[in-house]
PDB file of C-alpha atoms in Angstrom:
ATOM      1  CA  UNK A1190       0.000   0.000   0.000  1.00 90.00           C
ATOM      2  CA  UNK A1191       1.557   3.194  -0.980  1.00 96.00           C
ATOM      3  CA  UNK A1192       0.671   6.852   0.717  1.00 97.00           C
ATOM      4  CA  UNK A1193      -0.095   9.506  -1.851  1.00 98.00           C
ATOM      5  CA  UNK A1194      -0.190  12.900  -0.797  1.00 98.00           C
ATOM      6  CA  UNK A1195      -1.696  15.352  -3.195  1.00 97.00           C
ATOM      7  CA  UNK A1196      -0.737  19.224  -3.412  1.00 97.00           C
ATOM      8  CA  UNK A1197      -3.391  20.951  -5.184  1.00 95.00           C
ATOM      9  CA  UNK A1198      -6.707  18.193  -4.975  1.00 95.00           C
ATOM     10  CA  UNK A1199      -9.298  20.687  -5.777  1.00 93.00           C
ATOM     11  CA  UNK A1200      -7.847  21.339  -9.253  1.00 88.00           C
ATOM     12  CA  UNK A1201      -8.123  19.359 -12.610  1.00 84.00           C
ATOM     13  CA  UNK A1202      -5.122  17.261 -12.202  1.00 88.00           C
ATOM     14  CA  UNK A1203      -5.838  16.802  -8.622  1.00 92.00           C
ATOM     15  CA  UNK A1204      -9.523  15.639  -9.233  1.00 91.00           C
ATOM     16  CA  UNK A1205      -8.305  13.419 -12.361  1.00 91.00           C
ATOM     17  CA  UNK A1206      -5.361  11.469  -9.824  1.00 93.00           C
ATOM     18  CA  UNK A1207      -8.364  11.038  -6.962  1.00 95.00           C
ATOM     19  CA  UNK A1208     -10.402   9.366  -9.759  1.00 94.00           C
ATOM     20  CA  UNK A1209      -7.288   7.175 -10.685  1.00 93.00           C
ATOM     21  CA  UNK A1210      -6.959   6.509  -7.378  1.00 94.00           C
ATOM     22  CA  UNK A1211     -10.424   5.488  -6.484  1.00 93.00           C
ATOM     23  CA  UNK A1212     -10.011   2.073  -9.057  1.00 94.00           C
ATOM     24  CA  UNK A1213      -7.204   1.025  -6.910  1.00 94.00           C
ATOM     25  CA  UNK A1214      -7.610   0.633  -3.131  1.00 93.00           C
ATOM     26  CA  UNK A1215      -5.970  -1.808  -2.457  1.00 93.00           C
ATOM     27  CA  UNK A1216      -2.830  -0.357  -3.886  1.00 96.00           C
ATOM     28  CA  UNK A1217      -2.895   3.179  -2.608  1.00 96.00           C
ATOM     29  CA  UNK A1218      -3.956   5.324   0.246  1.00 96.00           C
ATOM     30  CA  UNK A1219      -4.659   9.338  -0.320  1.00 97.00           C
ATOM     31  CA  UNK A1220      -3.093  10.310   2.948  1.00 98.00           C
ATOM     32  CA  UNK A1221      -3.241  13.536   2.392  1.00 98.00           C
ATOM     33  CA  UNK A1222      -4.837  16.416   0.384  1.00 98.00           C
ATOM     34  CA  UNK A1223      -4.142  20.164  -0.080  1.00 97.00           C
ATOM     35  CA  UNK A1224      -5.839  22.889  -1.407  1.00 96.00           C
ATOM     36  CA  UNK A1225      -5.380  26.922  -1.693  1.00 94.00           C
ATOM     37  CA  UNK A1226      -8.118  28.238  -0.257  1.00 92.00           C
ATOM     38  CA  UNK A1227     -11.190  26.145  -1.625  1.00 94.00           C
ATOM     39  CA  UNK A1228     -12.196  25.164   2.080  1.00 96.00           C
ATOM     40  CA  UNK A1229     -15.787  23.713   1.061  1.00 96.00           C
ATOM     41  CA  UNK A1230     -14.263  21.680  -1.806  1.00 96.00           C
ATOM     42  CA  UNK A1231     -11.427  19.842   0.342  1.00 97.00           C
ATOM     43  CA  UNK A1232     -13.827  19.087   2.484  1.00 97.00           C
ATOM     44  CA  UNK A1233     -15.919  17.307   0.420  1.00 97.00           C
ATOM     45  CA  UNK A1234     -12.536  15.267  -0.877  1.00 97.00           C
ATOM     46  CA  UNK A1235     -11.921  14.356   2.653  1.00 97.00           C
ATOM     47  CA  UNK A1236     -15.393  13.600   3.108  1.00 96.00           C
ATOM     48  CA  UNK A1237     -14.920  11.189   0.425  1.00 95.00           C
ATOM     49  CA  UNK A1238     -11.431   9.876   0.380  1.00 96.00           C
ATOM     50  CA  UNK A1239     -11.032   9.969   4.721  1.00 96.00           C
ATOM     51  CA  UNK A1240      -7.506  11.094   4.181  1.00 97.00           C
ATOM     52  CA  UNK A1241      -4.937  11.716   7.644  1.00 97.00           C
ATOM     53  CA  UNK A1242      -4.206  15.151   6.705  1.00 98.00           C
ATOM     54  CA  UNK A1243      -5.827  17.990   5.382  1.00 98.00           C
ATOM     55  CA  UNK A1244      -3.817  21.184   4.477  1.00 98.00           C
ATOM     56  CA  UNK A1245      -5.472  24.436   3.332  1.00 97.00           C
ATOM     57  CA  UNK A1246      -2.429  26.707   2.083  1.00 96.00           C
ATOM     58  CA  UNK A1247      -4.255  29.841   3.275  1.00 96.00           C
ATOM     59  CA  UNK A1248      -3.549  30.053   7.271  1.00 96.00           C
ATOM     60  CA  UNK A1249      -6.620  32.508   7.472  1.00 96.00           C
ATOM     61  CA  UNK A1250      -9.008  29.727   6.630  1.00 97.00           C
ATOM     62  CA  UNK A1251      -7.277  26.581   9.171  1.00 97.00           C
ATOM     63  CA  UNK A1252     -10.188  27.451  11.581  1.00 97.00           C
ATOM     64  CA  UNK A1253     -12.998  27.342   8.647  1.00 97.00           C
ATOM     65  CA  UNK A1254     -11.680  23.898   7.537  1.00 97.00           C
ATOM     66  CA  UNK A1255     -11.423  22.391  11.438  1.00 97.00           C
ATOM     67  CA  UNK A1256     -15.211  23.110  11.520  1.00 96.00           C
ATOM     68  CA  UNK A1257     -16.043  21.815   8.078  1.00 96.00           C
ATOM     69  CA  UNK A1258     -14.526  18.611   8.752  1.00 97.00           C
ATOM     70  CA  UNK A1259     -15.998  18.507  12.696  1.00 96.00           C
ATOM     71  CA  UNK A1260     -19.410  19.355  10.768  1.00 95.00           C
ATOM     72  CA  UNK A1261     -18.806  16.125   8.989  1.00 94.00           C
ATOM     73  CA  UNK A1262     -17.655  14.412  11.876  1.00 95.00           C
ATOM     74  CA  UNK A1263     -14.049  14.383  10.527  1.00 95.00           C
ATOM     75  CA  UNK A1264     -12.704  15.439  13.622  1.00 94.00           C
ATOM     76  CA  UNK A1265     -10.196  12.404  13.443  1.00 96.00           C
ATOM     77  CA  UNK A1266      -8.764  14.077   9.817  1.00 97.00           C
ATOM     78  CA  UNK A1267      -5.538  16.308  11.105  1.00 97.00           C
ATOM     79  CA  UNK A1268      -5.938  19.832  10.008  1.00 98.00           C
ATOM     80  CA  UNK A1269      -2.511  21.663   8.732  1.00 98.00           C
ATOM     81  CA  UNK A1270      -1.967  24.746   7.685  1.00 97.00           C
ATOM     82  CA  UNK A1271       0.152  27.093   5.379  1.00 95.00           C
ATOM     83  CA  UNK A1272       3.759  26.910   3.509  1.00 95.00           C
ATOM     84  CA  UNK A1273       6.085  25.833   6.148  1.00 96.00           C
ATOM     85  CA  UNK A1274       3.081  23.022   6.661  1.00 97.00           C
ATOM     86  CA  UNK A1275       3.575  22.307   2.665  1.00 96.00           C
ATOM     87  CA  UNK A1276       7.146  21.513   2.692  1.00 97.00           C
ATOM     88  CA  UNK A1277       6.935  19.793   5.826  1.00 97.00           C
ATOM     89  CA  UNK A1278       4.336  17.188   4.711  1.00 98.00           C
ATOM     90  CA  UNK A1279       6.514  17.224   1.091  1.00 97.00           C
ATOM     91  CA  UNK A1280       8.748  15.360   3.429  1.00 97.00           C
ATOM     92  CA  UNK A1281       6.495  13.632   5.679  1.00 97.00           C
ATOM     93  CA  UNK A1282       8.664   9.749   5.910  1.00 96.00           C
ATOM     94  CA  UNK A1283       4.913   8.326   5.829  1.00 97.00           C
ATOM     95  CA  UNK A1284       4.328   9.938   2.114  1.00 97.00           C
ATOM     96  CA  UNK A1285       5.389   7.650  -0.673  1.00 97.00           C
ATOM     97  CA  UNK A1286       4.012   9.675  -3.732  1.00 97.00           C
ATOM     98  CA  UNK A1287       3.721  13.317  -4.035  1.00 97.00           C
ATOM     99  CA  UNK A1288       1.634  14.728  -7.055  1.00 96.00           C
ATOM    100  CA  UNK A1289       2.349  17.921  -7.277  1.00 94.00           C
ATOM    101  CA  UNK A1290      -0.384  20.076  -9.151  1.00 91.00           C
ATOM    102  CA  UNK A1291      -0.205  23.363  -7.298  1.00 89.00           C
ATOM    103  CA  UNK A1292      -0.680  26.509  -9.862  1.00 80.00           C
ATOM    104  CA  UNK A1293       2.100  28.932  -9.617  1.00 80.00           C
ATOM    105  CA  UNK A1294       5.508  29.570  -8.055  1.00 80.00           C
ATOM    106  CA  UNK A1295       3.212  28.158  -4.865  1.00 85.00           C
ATOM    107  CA  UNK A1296       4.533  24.843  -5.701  1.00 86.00           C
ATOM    108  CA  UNK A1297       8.603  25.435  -5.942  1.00 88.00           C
ATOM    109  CA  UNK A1298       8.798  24.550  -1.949  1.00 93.00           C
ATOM    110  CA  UNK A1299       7.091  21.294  -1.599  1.00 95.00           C
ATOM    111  CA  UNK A1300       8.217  20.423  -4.877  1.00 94.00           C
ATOM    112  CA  UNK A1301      11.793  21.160  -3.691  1.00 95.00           C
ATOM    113  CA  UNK A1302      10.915  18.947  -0.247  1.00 96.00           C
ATOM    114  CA  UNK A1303       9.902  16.418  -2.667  1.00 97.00           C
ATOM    115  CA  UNK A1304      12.815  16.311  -4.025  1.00 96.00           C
ATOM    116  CA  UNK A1305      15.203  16.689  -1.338  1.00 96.00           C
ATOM    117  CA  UNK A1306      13.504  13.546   0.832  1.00 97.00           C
ATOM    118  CA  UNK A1307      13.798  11.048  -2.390  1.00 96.00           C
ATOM    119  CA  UNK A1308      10.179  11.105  -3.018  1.00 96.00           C
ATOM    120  CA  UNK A1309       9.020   9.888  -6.198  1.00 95.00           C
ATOM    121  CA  UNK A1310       7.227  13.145  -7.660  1.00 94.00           C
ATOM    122  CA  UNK A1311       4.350  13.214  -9.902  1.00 95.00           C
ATOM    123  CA  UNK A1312       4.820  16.497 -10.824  1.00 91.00           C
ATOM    124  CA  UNK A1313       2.349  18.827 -12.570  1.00 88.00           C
ATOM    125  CA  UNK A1314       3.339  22.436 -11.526  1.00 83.00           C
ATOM    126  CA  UNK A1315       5.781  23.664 -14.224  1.00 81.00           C
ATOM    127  CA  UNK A1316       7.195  26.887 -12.421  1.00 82.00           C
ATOM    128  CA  UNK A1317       9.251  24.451 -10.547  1.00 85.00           C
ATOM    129  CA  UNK A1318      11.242  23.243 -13.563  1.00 85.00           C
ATOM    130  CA  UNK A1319      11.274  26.568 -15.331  1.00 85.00           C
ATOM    131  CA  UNK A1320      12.563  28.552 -12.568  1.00 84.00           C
ATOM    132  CA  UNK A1321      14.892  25.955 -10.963  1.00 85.00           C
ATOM    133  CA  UNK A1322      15.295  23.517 -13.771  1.00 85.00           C
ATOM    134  CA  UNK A1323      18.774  22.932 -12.962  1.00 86.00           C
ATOM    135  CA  UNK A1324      18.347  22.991  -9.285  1.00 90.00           C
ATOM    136  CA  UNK A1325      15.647  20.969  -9.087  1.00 91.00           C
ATOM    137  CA  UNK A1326      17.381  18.219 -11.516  1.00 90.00           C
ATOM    138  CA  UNK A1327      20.238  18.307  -9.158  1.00 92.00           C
ATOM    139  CA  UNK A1328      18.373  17.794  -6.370  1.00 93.00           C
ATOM    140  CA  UNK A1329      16.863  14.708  -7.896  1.00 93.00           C
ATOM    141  CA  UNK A1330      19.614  13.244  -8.508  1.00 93.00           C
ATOM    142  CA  UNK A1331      21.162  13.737  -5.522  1.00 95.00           C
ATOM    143  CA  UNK A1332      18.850  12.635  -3.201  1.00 96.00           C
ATOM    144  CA  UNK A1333      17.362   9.370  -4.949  1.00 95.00           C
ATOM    145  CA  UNK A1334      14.105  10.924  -5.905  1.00 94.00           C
ATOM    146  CA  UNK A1335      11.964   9.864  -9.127  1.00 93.00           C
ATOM    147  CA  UNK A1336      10.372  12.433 -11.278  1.00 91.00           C
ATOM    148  CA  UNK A1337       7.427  11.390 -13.585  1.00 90.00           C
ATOM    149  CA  UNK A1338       6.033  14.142 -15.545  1.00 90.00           C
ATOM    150  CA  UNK A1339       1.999  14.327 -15.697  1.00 87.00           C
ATOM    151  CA  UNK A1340       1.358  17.129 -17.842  1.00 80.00           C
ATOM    152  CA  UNK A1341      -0.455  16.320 -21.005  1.00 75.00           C
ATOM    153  CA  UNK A1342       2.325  16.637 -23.519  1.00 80.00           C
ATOM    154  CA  UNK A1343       5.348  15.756 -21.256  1.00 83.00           C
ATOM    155  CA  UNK A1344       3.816  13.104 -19.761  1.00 81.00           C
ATOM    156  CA  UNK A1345       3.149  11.529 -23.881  1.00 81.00           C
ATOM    157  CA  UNK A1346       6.753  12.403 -23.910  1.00 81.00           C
ATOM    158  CA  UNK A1347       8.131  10.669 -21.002  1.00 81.00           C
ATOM    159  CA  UNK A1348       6.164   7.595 -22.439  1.00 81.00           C
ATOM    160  CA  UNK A1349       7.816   7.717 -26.081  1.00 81.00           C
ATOM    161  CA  UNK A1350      11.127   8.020 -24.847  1.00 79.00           C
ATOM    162  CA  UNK A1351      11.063   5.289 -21.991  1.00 79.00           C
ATOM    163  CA  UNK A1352      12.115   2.565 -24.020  1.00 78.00           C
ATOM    164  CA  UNK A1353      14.594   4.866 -25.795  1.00 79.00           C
ATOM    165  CA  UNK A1354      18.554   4.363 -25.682  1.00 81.00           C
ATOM    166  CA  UNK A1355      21.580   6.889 -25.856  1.00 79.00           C
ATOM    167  CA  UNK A1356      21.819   6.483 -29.344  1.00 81.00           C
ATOM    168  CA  UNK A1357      17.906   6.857 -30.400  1.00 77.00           C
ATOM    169  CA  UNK A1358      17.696   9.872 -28.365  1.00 76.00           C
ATOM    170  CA  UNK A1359      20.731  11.379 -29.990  1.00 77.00           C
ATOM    171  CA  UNK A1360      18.396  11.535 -33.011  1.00 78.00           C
ATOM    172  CA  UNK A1361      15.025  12.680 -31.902  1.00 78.00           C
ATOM    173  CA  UNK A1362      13.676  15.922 -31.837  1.00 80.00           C
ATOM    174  CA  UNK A1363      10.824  17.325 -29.677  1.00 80.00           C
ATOM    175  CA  UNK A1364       7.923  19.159 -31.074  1.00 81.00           C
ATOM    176  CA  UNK A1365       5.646  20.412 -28.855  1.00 80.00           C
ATOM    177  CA  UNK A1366       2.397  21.621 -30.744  1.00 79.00           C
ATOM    178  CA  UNK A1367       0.080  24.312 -30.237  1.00 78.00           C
ATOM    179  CA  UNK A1368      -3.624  23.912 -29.867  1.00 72.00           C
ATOM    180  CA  UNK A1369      -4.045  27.887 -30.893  1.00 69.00           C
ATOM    181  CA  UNK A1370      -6.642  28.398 -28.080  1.00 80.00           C
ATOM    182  CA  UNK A1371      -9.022  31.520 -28.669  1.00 86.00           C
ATOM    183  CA  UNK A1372      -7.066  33.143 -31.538  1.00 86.00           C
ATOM    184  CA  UNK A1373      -6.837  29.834 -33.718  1.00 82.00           C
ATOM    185  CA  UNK A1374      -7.367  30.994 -37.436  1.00 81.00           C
ATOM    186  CA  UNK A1375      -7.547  34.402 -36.521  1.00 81.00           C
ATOM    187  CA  UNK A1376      -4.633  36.563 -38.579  1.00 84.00           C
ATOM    188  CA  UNK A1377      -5.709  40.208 -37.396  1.00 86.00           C
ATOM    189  CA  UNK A1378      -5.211  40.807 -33.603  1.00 83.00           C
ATOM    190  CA  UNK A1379      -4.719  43.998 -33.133  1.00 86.00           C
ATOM    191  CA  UNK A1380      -8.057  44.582 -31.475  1.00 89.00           C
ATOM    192  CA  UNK A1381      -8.547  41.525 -29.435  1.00 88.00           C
ATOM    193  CA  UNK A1382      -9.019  42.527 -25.486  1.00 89.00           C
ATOM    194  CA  UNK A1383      -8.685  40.361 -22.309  1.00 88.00           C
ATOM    195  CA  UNK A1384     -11.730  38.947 -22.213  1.00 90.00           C
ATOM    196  CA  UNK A1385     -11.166  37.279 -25.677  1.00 89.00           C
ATOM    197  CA  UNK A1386      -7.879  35.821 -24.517  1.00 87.00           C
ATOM    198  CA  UNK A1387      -9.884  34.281 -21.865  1.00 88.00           C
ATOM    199  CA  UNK A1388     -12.554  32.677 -23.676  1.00 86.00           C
ATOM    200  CA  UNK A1389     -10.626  29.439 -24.445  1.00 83.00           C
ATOM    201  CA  UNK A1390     -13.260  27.004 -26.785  1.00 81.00           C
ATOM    202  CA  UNK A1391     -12.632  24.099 -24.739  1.00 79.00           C
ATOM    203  CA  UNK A1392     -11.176  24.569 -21.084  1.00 73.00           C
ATOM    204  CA  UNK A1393     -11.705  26.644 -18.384  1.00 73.00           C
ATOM    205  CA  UNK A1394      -8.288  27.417 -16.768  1.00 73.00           C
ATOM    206  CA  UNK A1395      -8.054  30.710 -14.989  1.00 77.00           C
ATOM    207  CA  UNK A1396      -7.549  33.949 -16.372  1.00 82.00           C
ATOM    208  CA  UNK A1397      -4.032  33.655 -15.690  1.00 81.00           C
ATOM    209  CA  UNK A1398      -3.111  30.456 -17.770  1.00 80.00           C
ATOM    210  CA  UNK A1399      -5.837  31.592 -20.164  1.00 84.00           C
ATOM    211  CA  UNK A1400      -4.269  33.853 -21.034  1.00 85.00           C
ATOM    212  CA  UNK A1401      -0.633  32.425 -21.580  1.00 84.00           C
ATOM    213  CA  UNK A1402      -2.231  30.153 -23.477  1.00 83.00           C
ATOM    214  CA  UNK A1403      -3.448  32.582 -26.029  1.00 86.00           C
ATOM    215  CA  UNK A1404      -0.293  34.289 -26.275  1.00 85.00           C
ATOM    216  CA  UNK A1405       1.833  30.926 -26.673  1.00 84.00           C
ATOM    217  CA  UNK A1406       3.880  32.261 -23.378  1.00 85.00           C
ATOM    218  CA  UNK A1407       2.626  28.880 -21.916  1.00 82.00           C
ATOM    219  CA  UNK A1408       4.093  26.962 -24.877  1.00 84.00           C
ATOM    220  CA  UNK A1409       7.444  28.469 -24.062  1.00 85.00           C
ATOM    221  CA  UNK A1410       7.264  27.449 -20.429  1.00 85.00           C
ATOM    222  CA  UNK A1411       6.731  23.820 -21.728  1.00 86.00           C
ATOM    223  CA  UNK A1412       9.903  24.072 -23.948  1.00 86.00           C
ATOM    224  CA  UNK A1413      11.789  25.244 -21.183  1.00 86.00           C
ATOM    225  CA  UNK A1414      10.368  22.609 -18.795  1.00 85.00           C
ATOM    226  CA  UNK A1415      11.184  19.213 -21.670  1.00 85.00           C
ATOM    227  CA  UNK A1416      14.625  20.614 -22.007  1.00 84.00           C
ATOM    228  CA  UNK A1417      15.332  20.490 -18.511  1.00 84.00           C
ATOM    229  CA  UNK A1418      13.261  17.056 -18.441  1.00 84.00           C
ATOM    230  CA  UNK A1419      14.615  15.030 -20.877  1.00 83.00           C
ATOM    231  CA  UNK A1420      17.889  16.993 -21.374  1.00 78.00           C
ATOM    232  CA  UNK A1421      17.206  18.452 -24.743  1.00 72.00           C
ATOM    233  CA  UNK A1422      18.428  21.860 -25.803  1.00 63.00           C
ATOM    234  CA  UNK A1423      15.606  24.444 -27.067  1.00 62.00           C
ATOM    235  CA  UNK A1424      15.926  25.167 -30.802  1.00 57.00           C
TER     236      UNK A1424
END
């Protein structure tokens, strides 16, 4: 039985990895959850996943999700608080798995505690290898951990080169493509406004990665984060 902690639960990736999760019981445990500051939705996940630990990362709202779980009568689910709380259970000796899917900078500490205790990291927040690629890589190896990437398109990566060898990956090349969001097909921008680069056909991801998205500044970050990955130089 392994312990997966998971640093972000109430977003996308978090929700898909419970789901995953929820086939297996018998091989894994969610031992612990975190969320931002979503205080009703982690409760509901610990409501249904009974997990030892629940960590909101705002410290303002520790007492609002004590008496959502006591509500529930969850009283028995440990209630943690804030960053130094984040990097400590990154650590935690009883946490096999961390996924990381916090948005942001936000997830460079735990990610980094990950790391530094030889965790095997799922890892889903891609500020961590952009801003501390080399760092972070370091750190891996140094410490024993195991990185598996679970983004989308790194993740379809990872799986094409895993049977690779030196000399095959000597010869590939990585294209990352482009979805063109909002703005697909459209050659005129000059009077688009922020509420177009938000209105993304298919997903719903923020304003903030909305927008990155439409401008292709997120497609950089991912060629930045599959050259420090998989150790090949940007074009």
């Amino acid at each position: 039985m392994q312990n997966i902690a998971i640093f972000g639960a109430t977003g996308s990736i978090g929700g898909s990895t419970l789901d995953v999760l929820s086939h297996y019981p018998d091989r894994y445990r969610v031992f612990a959850l975190t969320a931002n500051s979503r205080v009703r939705d982690l409760v509901a996940l610990c409501e249904k996943h009974h997990p030892q630990i629940a960590l909101i990362a705002d410290c303002s709202k520790k007492a609002d999700l004590a008496s959502g779980l006591s509500e529930r009568g969850l009283s028995d689910i440990e209630v943690w608080a804030g960053e130094d709380d984040l990097v400590k259970l990154a650590a935690l000796p009883e946490v096999d798995v961390a996924v990381l899917a916090i948005v942001g900078a936000a997830g460079l500490a735990p990610t980094f505690s990950a790391a530094r205790a030889g965790k095997r990291l799922l890892l889903a927040n891609k500020e961590s290898v952009v801003c501390g690629g080399a760092l972070l890589m370091q750190s891996i190896k140094e410490h024993g951990a195991e990185l598996l990437p679970v983004d989308s398109e790194h993740n379809a990566i990872f799986q094409c080169l895993a049977s690779s060898n030196d000399h095959d990956r000597s010869q590939a090349r990585i294209i990352l493509t482009a979805s063109g969001g909002p703005f697909r097909n459209r050659f005129d921008l000059s009077d688009v406004t922020p509420e177009d680069a938000v209105a993304h056909p298919t997903w719903q991801m923020g304003r903030k990665i909305s927008v990155d998205s439409a401008t292709l500044m997120n497609k950089g970050l991912e060629v930045i984060e599959a050259s420090w990955l998989f150790g090949f130089p940007p074009d």
